[in-house]
Coordinates of N, CA and C in Angstrom, one line a residue:
M1 N -57.6 -4.6 0.5 CA -58.1 -5.9 0.9 C -58.2 -6.1 2.4
A2 N -57.3 -5.4 3.1 CA -57.4 -5.6 4.5 C -58.7 -5.1 5.1
E3 N -59.1 -3.9 4.5 CA -60.4 -3.3 5.0 C -61.6 -4.2 4.6
W4 N -61.5 -5.0 3.6 CA -62.5 -5.8 3.1 C -62.5 -7.2 3.9
G5 N -61.5 -7.4 4.7 CA -61.5 -8.7 5.5 C -60.6 -9.7 4.9
H6 N -59.7 -9.4 3.9 CA -58.8 -10.3 3.3 C -57.4 -9.8 3.2
P7 N -56.8 -9.5 4.3 CA -55.4 -8.9 4.3 C -54.4 -9.9 3.6
A8 N -54.6 -11.2 3.7 CA -53.6 -12.0 3.1 C -53.6 -12.0 1.6
R9 N -54.7 -11.4 1.0 CA -54.7 -11.3 -0.5 C -54.3 -10.0 -1.0
A10 N -53.9 -9.1 -0.1 CA -53.5 -7.7 -0.5 C -52.3 -7.7 -1.5
G11 N -51.3 -8.3 -1.1 CA -50.1 -8.3 -1.9 C -50.3 -8.9 -3.4
D12 N -50.9 -10.1 -3.4 CA -51.1 -10.7 -4.7 C -52.1 -9.8 -5.6
T13 N -53.1 -9.3 -4.9 CA -54.1 -8.5 -5.6 C -53.4 -7.2 -6.2
A14 N -52.6 -6.5 -5.4 CA -51.9 -5.3 -5.8 C -51.0 -5.7 -7.1
L15 N -50.2 -6.7 -7.0 CA -49.3 -7.1 -8.0 C -50.0 -7.4 -9.3
V16 N -51.1 -8.2 -9.2 CA -51.9 -8.7 -10.4 C -52.6 -7.4 -11.0
L17 N -53.1 -6.6 -10.2 CA -53.7 -5.3 -10.6 C -52.7 -4.4 -11.4
S18 N -51.5 -4.3 -10.9 CA -50.5 -3.6 -11.4 C -50.1 -4.2 -12.8
E19 N -50.0 -5.5 -12.9 CA -49.6 -6.1 -14.2 C -50.7 -5.9 -15.3
L20 N -52.0 -6.0 -14.9 CA -53.1 -5.9 -15.8 C -53.2 -4.4 -16.2
M21 N -52.9 -3.5 -15.3 CA -53.0 -2.1 -15.7 C -51.9 -1.7 -16.6
T22 N -50.7 -2.2 -16.3 CA -49.5 -1.9 -17.1 C -49.8 -2.5 -18.6
N23 N -50.3 -3.7 -18.7 CA -50.6 -4.2 -20.0 C -51.6 -3.3 -20.7
A24 N -52.6 -2.9 -20.0 CA -53.7 -2.0 -20.7 C -53.0 -0.7 -21.2
L25 N -52.1 -0.1 -20.4 CA -51.4 1.1 -20.7 C -50.5 0.9 -21.9
L26 N -49.8 -0.2 -22.0 CA -48.8 -0.5 -23.0 C -49.5 -1.0 -24.3
H27 N -50.5 -1.8 -24.2 CA -51.1 -2.5 -25.4 C -52.5 -2.2 -25.7
G28 N -53.2 -1.5 -24.7 CA -54.6 -1.3 -25.0 C -55.2 0.1 -25.0
S29 N -54.2 1.0 -24.8 CA -54.7 2.4 -24.7 C -54.8 3.1 -26.0
L30 N -55.7 4.1 -26.1 CA -55.9 4.9 -27.2 C -56.0 6.3 -26.7
R31 N -55.6 7.2 -27.5 CA -55.7 8.7 -27.2 C -57.2 9.1 -26.9
D32 N -57.4 9.7 -25.9 CA -58.7 10.2 -25.5 C -59.7 9.1 -25.1
R33 N -59.2 7.9 -24.8 CA -60.1 6.8 -24.4 C -59.7 6.4 -23.0
L34 N -60.6 6.1 -22.1 CA -60.3 5.7 -20.7 C -60.0 4.2 -20.6
I35 N -59.2 4.0 -19.6 CA -59.0 2.6 -19.1 C -59.7 2.6 -17.7
R36 N -60.5 1.5 -17.5 CA -61.3 1.4 -16.3 C -60.7 0.3 -15.4
V37 N -60.7 0.5 -14.2 CA -60.3 -0.5 -13.2 C -61.5 -0.8 -12.2
R38 N -61.8 -2.0 -12.0 CA -62.9 -2.3 -11.1 C -62.4 -3.5 -10.1
V39 N -62.6 -3.3 -8.9 CA -62.3 -4.4 -7.9 C -63.7 -4.7 -7.2
S40 N -64.0 -6.0 -7.2 CA -65.3 -6.4 -6.6 C -65.0 -7.6 -5.6
L41 N -65.9 -7.6 -4.7 CA -65.9 -8.7 -3.7 C -67.3 -9.3 -3.4
T42 N -67.4 -10.6 -3.5 CA -68.6 -11.2 -3.1 C -68.3 -12.2 -2.0
A43 N -69.2 -12.9 -1.5 CA -68.9 -14.0 -0.4 C -67.9 -15.0 -1.0
A44 N -68.0 -15.3 -2.2 CA -67.2 -16.4 -2.8 C -66.0 -15.9 -3.6
T45 N -65.9 -14.7 -4.1 CA -64.9 -14.3 -5.1 C -64.4 -12.9 -4.9
L46 N -63.1 -12.8 -5.1 CA -62.5 -11.4 -5.2 C -62.1 -11.4 -6.6
C47 N -62.4 -10.2 -7.2 CA -62.2 -10.0 -8.7 C -61.6 -8.6 -9.0
V48 N -60.6 -8.6 -9.8 CA -60.0 -7.3 -10.3 C -60.2 -7.3 -11.8
E49 N -60.5 -6.2 -12.3 CA -60.8 -6.1 -13.8 C -60.1 -4.8 -14.3
V50 N -59.6 -4.9 -15.5 CA -59.1 -3.7 -16.2 C -59.7 -3.8 -17.6
S51 N -60.4 -2.7 -18.0 CA -61.0 -2.6 -19.3 C -60.3 -1.5 -20.1
D52 N -60.1 -1.8 -21.4 CA -59.4 -0.8 -22.2 C -60.1 -0.8 -23.6
P53 N -59.9 0.1 -24.5 CA -60.6 0.3 -25.7 C -60.1 -0.6 -26.9
R54 N -59.1 -1.4 -26.7 CA -58.5 -2.1 -27.8 C -58.9 -3.6 -27.8
G55 N -60.1 -3.9 -28.2 CA -60.6 -5.3 -28.2 C -60.0 -6.2 -29.1
E56 N -59.3 -5.6 -30.1 CA -58.7 -6.5 -31.1 C -57.3 -7.0 -30.6
R57 N -56.7 -6.3 -29.5 CA -55.5 -6.7 -29.0 C -55.7 -7.6 -27.8
L58 N -55.8 -8.9 -27.9 CA -56.0 -9.7 -26.8 C -54.8 -10.1 -26.1
P59 N -54.8 -10.3 -24.7 CA -53.7 -10.6 -24.0 C -53.2 -12.1 -24.3
R60 N -51.9 -12.3 -24.3 CA -51.4 -13.6 -24.5 C -50.0 -13.7 -23.9
S61 N -49.7 -14.8 -23.3 CA -48.4 -15.0 -22.6 C -47.4 -15.3 -23.8
R62 N -46.2 -14.8 -23.6 CA -45.2 -15.1 -24.5 C -43.9 -15.5 -23.8
P63 N -43.1 -16.3 -24.5 CA -41.9 -16.7 -23.9 C -40.9 -15.5 -23.6
A64 N -40.2 -15.6 -22.4 CA -39.2 -14.6 -22.1 C -38.0 -15.3 -21.6
D65 N -36.8 -14.9 -22.1 CA -35.6 -15.5 -21.6 C -35.1 -14.7 -20.5
G66 N -33.9 -15.1 -19.9 CA -33.4 -14.4 -18.8 C -33.0 -13.0 -19.0
T67 N -32.8 -12.5 -20.2 CA -32.3 -11.1 -20.4 C -33.5 -10.2 -20.8
D68 N -34.7 -10.8 -21.1 CA -35.8 -9.9 -21.5 C -36.3 -9.1 -20.3
Q69 N -36.7 -7.8 -20.6 CA -37.2 -7.0 -19.6 C -38.8 -7.1 -19.6
F70 N -39.4 -7.6 -20.6 CA -40.8 -7.7 -20.7 C -41.2 -9.2 -20.9
G71 N -42.5 -9.6 -20.8 CA -43.0 -10.9 -21.2 C -43.4 -11.8 -20.0
R72 N -43.2 -11.3 -18.8 CA -43.5 -12.2 -17.7 C -44.8 -11.8 -16.9
G73 N -45.4 -10.7 -17.2 CA -46.6 -10.2 -16.5 C -47.8 -11.2 -16.5
L74 N -48.1 -11.7 -17.6 CA -49.2 -12.7 -17.5 C -48.9 -14.0 -16.9
L75 N -47.6 -14.4 -16.9 CA -47.2 -15.5 -16.2 C -47.4 -15.3 -14.7
L76 N -47.1 -14.1 -14.2 CA -47.3 -13.8 -12.8 C -48.8 -13.8 -12.4
V77 N -49.5 -13.2 -13.4 CA -51.0 -13.2 -13.1 C -51.5 -14.6 -13.0
G78 N -51.1 -15.5 -14.0 CA -51.5 -16.9 -13.9 C -51.1 -17.6 -12.7
A79 N -49.9 -17.3 -12.2 CA -49.4 -18.0 -11.0 C -50.0 -17.5 -9.7
L80 N -50.4 -16.2 -9.7 CA -51.0 -15.6 -8.4 C -52.5 -15.7 -8.2
A81 N -53.2 -15.6 -9.4 CA -54.7 -15.6 -9.4 C -55.1 -17.1 -9.5
D82 N -56.4 -17.4 -9.0 CA -56.9 -18.7 -9.3 C -57.4 -18.8 -10.7
R83 N -57.8 -17.8 -11.3 CA -58.2 -17.8 -12.7 C -58.1 -16.4 -13.2
W84 N -57.8 -16.3 -14.6 CA -57.8 -15.0 -15.2 C -58.3 -15.2 -16.7
G85 N -58.7 -14.2 -17.3 CA -59.2 -14.3 -18.7 C -59.5 -12.9 -19.3
C86 N -60.2 -13.0 -20.4 CA -60.5 -11.8 -21.2 C -61.9 -12.0 -21.8
E87 N -62.6 -10.9 -21.7 CA -64.0 -10.9 -22.3 C -64.2 -9.6 -23.2
P88 N -65.0 -9.7 -24.2 CA -65.3 -8.5 -24.9 C -66.2 -7.6 -24.0
R89 N -66.2 -6.3 -24.3 CA -67.1 -5.4 -23.7 C -68.3 -5.1 -24.5
N90 N -69.3 -4.5 -24.0 CA -70.4 -4.0 -24.8 C -69.9 -2.7 -25.4
G91 N -69.8 -2.7 -26.7 CA -69.1 -1.5 -27.3 C -67.7 -1.9 -27.6
P92 N -66.8 -0.9 -27.8 CA -65.5 -1.2 -28.1 C -64.6 -1.6 -26.9
G93 N -63.7 -2.5 -27.1 CA -62.8 -2.9 -26.1 C -62.9 -4.2 -25.5
K94 N -62.2 -4.5 -24.4 CA -62.2 -5.7 -23.7 C -62.0 -5.5 -22.2
T95 N -62.3 -6.5 -21.4 CA -62.0 -6.5 -20.1 C -61.1 -7.7 -19.7
V96 N -60.0 -7.5 -19.1 CA -59.1 -8.6 -18.6 C -59.4 -8.6 -17.1
Y97 N -59.6 -9.9 -16.6 CA -59.9 -10.0 -15.2 C -59.0 -11.1 -14.6
A98 N -59.0 -11.0 -13.2 CA -58.3 -12.0 -12.4 C -59.2 -12.3 -11.2
E99 N -59.3 -13.6 -10.8 CA -60.2 -13.9 -9.7 C -59.5 -14.8 -8.7
W100 N -59.9 -14.7 -7.5 CA -59.5 -15.6 -6.4 C -60.8 -16.1 -5.7
G101 N -60.8 -17.4 -5.5 CA -61.9 -18.0 -4.7 C -61.6 -17.7 -3.2
L102 N -62.7 -17.4 -2.5 CA -62.5 -17.1 -1.1 C -63.1 -18.3 -0.3
S103 N -62.6 -18.6 0.8 CA -63.1 -19.6 1.6 C -64.5 -19.2 2.2
G104 N -65.3 -20.2 2.4 CA -66.6 -20.0 2.9 C -67.7 -19.8 1.8
G105 N -67.4 -20.0 0.5 CA -68.3 -19.8 -0.5 C -68.0 -20.8 -1.7
T106 N -68.9 -20.9 -2.6 CA -68.6 -21.7 -3.8 C -68.0 -20.8 -4.8
Y107 N -67.1 -21.3 -5.6 CA -66.4 -20.6 -6.6 C -67.2 -20.6 -7.9
P108 N -67.5 -19.4 -8.4 CA -68.4 -19.3 -9.6 C -67.8 -19.9 -10.9
L109 N -68.6 -20.4 -11.7 CA -68.1 -21.0 -13.0 C -68.0 -19.8 -14.0
A110 N -67.1 -20.1 -15.0 CA -66.9 -19.0 -16.0 C -68.2 -18.6 -16.7
T111 N -69.2 -19.4 -16.7 CA -70.4 -19.1 -17.4 C -71.2 -18.1 -16.5
E112 N -70.8 -17.9 -15.3 CA -71.6 -17.0 -14.4 C -71.0 -15.6 -14.4
R113 N -70.2 -15.3 -15.4 CA -69.6 -14.0 -15.4 C -70.4 -13.0 -16.2
S114 N -71.6 -13.2 -16.5 CA -72.4 -12.4 -17.4 C -72.6 -11.0 -16.8
D115 N -72.5 -10.8 -15.5 CA -72.8 -9.6 -14.9 C -71.7 -8.6 -15.2
R116 N -70.6 -9.0 -15.8 CA -69.4 -8.2 -16.1 C -69.4 -7.8 -17.6
S117 N -70.2 -8.3 -18.4 CA -70.2 -8.1 -19.8 C -70.2 -6.6 -20.3
G118 N -70.8 -5.8 -19.5 CA -70.9 -4.4 -19.8 C -69.8 -3.5 -19.3
A119 N -68.7 -4.2 -18.7 CA -67.7 -3.4 -18.0 C -67.0 -2.4 -18.9

C-alpha cells in the first residue's frame, strides 16, 4: 500500500487480507482448485478480494466467547474495512471482498461492483 500512495492503509489491508485468505483456506478450499487473491486500487477505492471454489459456503459472523480460538475474523474485517461482502463468481465459487473509500473520490455503490463478477 505504501508503494501505491496509501501507507496508512497497509496494516489494516494486510490484516483483512490475511483473515479473508484464512477463511478461504479453512472453509472454501477444495483439492486441485485454486484460491485467487486480487488487490485493486482506483482513485476512490482500495479493494481486496479472495475467491474460492465453495460458493455454497457463504461467510457469516458467529458469536465467540473469551475462550474460543476462532470466530472473530469477520468481526475484524467488518471493523477495519469500510464495507465487505460476498458475491457469486461466474462458474463455481464465490468472491469475498473488503473495500476502503479513499479521500479525493466518490465511494462506489454496491451496484457498481459488476466489474468483479467474473473474479
